[in-house]
Amino acid sequence: MKNTLLASKRLAISESGFVFDPVSGQSFSVNETGLVILHLAQHEDDLDKLVEQLAEQFDASILEINRDVQDFIYRLKGFLK
Amino acid sequence: MSITEKKPAWVAPVIVRHSSSGMNKFGGVREAQFRNEIAGVSIAELVEKYGSPLFVLSEEHLRQSVRRINRAFSTRYAKVRQAWSYKTNYINAVSAILHQEGCDAEVVSEFEYDKARRLGVPASRIFFNGPHKPRSALAKAVKEGARIHIDHLDELALLEEVANEQGVLEFPVTIRLNFDTGFTENWGRFGFNLENGQAMEAARRIAASPNLKLTGLHNHIGTFITDPRAYTAQVGIMIGFMNSVEAATGCTITTLDIGGGFASRNALQGVYLPPEQITPTAEQYAEAICGALAVGLKNREQNGKPLPELILETGRAVVDEAEWLISSVVANKRLPDGRRAMVIDAGVNILFTAFWYNHEVRPARPVEGIPEDTVLYGPLCMNIDIVRQSVSLPPMKTGDLLSFWPVGAYNNTQWMQFIQLRPAVVLVRQNGQVDVVRRAETLDDVENPEHLPIDLQPNFS
Ligand SMILES: Cc1ncc(COP(=O)(O)O)c(C=O)c1O
């Protein structure tokens, strides 16, 4: 988790949700929530804290956000490895 | 709390990789297509009232579908009858609507025969196909005057015996033929082969019997036939055989039954063109078939023979597009290989056609977010229970509804009571009213035929 969050710092992120990984040359699309997470991850590599910050911004339970963010990061991990 | 203070709703985050085939960065970021109603009735309300999963039939769609086929043929050939292929969907409400629309019945077992009779179909309007018609079924069908399609020589002998027992003379019968059209694989296991002379031999046996009289020819070239030229070939071959058999035995053929097989707008797995592009219309099939009839029967009436009645046993193309299956998302999962998966409450137990179709799958509400390739698993604790190997769906929450279409053909008959009970089937009437035409099964429905010997009752006290 933590390593993936750290790795995500290398990504070039555009405001339209277009994401480029200079290491692998891959590009991705993220939705708005994905964009928020990647932005937060530039400064936050602790998953729990990241989830707390999201819960302040969005109308959903910590549980739901936590599950969705974990899923997102697993997915990212698969791409960045 | 005032509106300005309200936090935005949480939408699950999504990331998709751009493939090298160049999916552009905006390509996936659209609102997925959704379907929130069926024949004007809200899907969410249907599920709230009748549960999930739920089969939903549309009376309007069904009637329009059978009428369109009827119109396509009756405007091109003078004598056409549709015989509803019961095995495709024999929910009584479906068969009843089709009989109201003028369809006869096509049955392939004693069970289906009894079902049609119970619904009030006169035996003379039942076409009785199938490789297994036990003596009791044949006796009933002869007594009541059904249209029997003979499948093999043993059946021919049994039928002759039965007719003889009842003192019936010249009982009109049809033989099922099989032959190579050059378009589809011949279903050689049914009926009498034309090329090797079996069919002519059967006709001679019938001609020699005082109890039977050959009046019809039947053939079914297969199912989901997407090239109408296959029917042109079929009709040509059947007319050729009709002429030879009439010349050889002195019989007169009054019906040509060309079976079923028209494709519906469903996507066969492994076919990459969309169904709108490969599925011929009713008019295209009619053109191919009636064109061949016009050519083949040009001089028939001059030669003192009647124009044969054309019988269609269309199943799939009549009913497939008139029914939807609604299912709920039970869980979201990430598979070890990174793919996204969902568990839904409808599996291959009720959506049998998931084995060969890629149904159209739509969320029941507009869902924002990037669609992602998703595997859809049913609720069965069985590895085979895959409703879809891969379908692009936006992020969805548990409880969200999905509709599957077209599902009208072969699901409500081939479904099985396995692990789960079977759900309700509702019919949206033309006036918007909703009728339950098959209620959801209960534990009692499953256990009623059973008997537990009293000494086997477990005692846990
Ligand atoms: C004898 C016969 N008639 C009609 C049908 C209906 O076929 P379809 O649903 O392809 O129209 C079948 C289906 O296999 C059949 O075996």
Coordinates of C-alpha atoms in Angstrom, one line a residue, chain A residues 14 16 18-19 26-34 37-38 54-60 64-69 71-72 74-76 78-79, chain B residues 6-19 23-26 29 332-334 337-340 368-370 372-373 395-398:
Chain A
S14 CA -3.4 16.4 -15.8
S16 CA -8.6 16.2 -17.2
F18 CA -5.1 11.9 -18.0
V19 CA -2.2 10.2 -16.1
Q26 CA 2.0 3.8 -19.7
S27 CA -0.9 6.2 -19.7
F28 CA -4.2 6.0 -17.8
S29 CA -7.5 7.7 -17.3
V30 CA -8.9 8.3 -13.9
N31 CA -12.3 9.6 -12.9
E32 CA -12.7 12.7 -10.6
T33 CA -12.4 10.7 -7.4
G34 CA -9.3 8.9 -8.7
I37 CA -6.8 10.5 -4.5
L38 CA -3.7 10.8 -6.8
L54 CA -11.5 11.9 1.8
A55 CA -14.2 11.3 4.4
E56 CA -14.0 15.0 5.3
Q57 CA -14.5 16.0 1.7
F58 CA -17.1 13.4 0.6
D59 CA -20.5 12.1 1.8
A60 CA -19.8 8.5 2.6
E64 CA -17.0 2.5 2.1
I65 CA -14.2 5.0 1.2
N66 CA -11.6 2.7 2.7
R67 CA -12.7 -0.3 0.6
D68 CA -12.9 1.7 -2.6
V69 CA -9.5 3.3 -2.1
D71 CA -9.3 -1.4 -4.5
F72 CA -8.1 1.6 -6.4
Y74 CA -4.4 -2.5 -5.7
R75 CA -5.3 -1.7 -9.3
L76 CA -2.6 1.0 -9.4
G78 CA -0.8 -3.9 -10.7
F79 CA 0.0 -1.2 -13.3
Chain B
K6 CA -23.6 19.4 1.9
K7 CA -20.6 17.3 0.9
P8 CA -20.5 15.9 -2.6
A9 CA -21.6 12.3 -3.0
W10 CA -18.8 9.7 -3.0
V11 CA -18.2 8.0 -6.4
A12 CA -15.8 5.1 -6.4
P13 CA -12.4 5.9 -7.9
V14 CA -11.6 4.3 -11.2
I15 CA -8.3 3.9 -13.1
V16 CA -8.1 2.3 -16.5
R17 CA -5.0 1.8 -18.6
H18 CA -4.9 3.1 -22.1
S19 CA -4.3 0.1 -24.4
M23 CA -8.2 4.2 -26.7
N24 CA -8.3 7.9 -26.6
K25 CA -8.3 9.6 -23.3
F26 CA -11.9 10.7 -23.5
V29 CA -15.2 8.8 -19.7
N332 CA -17.6 -5.8 -6.0
K333 CA -14.3 -7.7 -6.1
R334 CA -10.8 -7.3 -7.3
D337 CA -5.0 -11.0 -11.5
G338 CA -6.2 -7.4 -11.2
R339 CA -9.4 -7.8 -13.1
R340 CA -12.6 -6.3 -11.7
E368 CA -20.9 8.2 -13.7
G369 CA -17.4 7.0 -13.9
I370 CA -15.0 5.3 -16.2
E372 CA -13.9 -0.9 -16.7
D373 CA -13.8 -4.5 -18.0
P395 CA -18.4 1.6 -11.0
M396 CA -21.5 0.2 -9.3
K397 CA -22.6 -0.2 -5.7
T398 CA -24.1 -3.2 -4.1

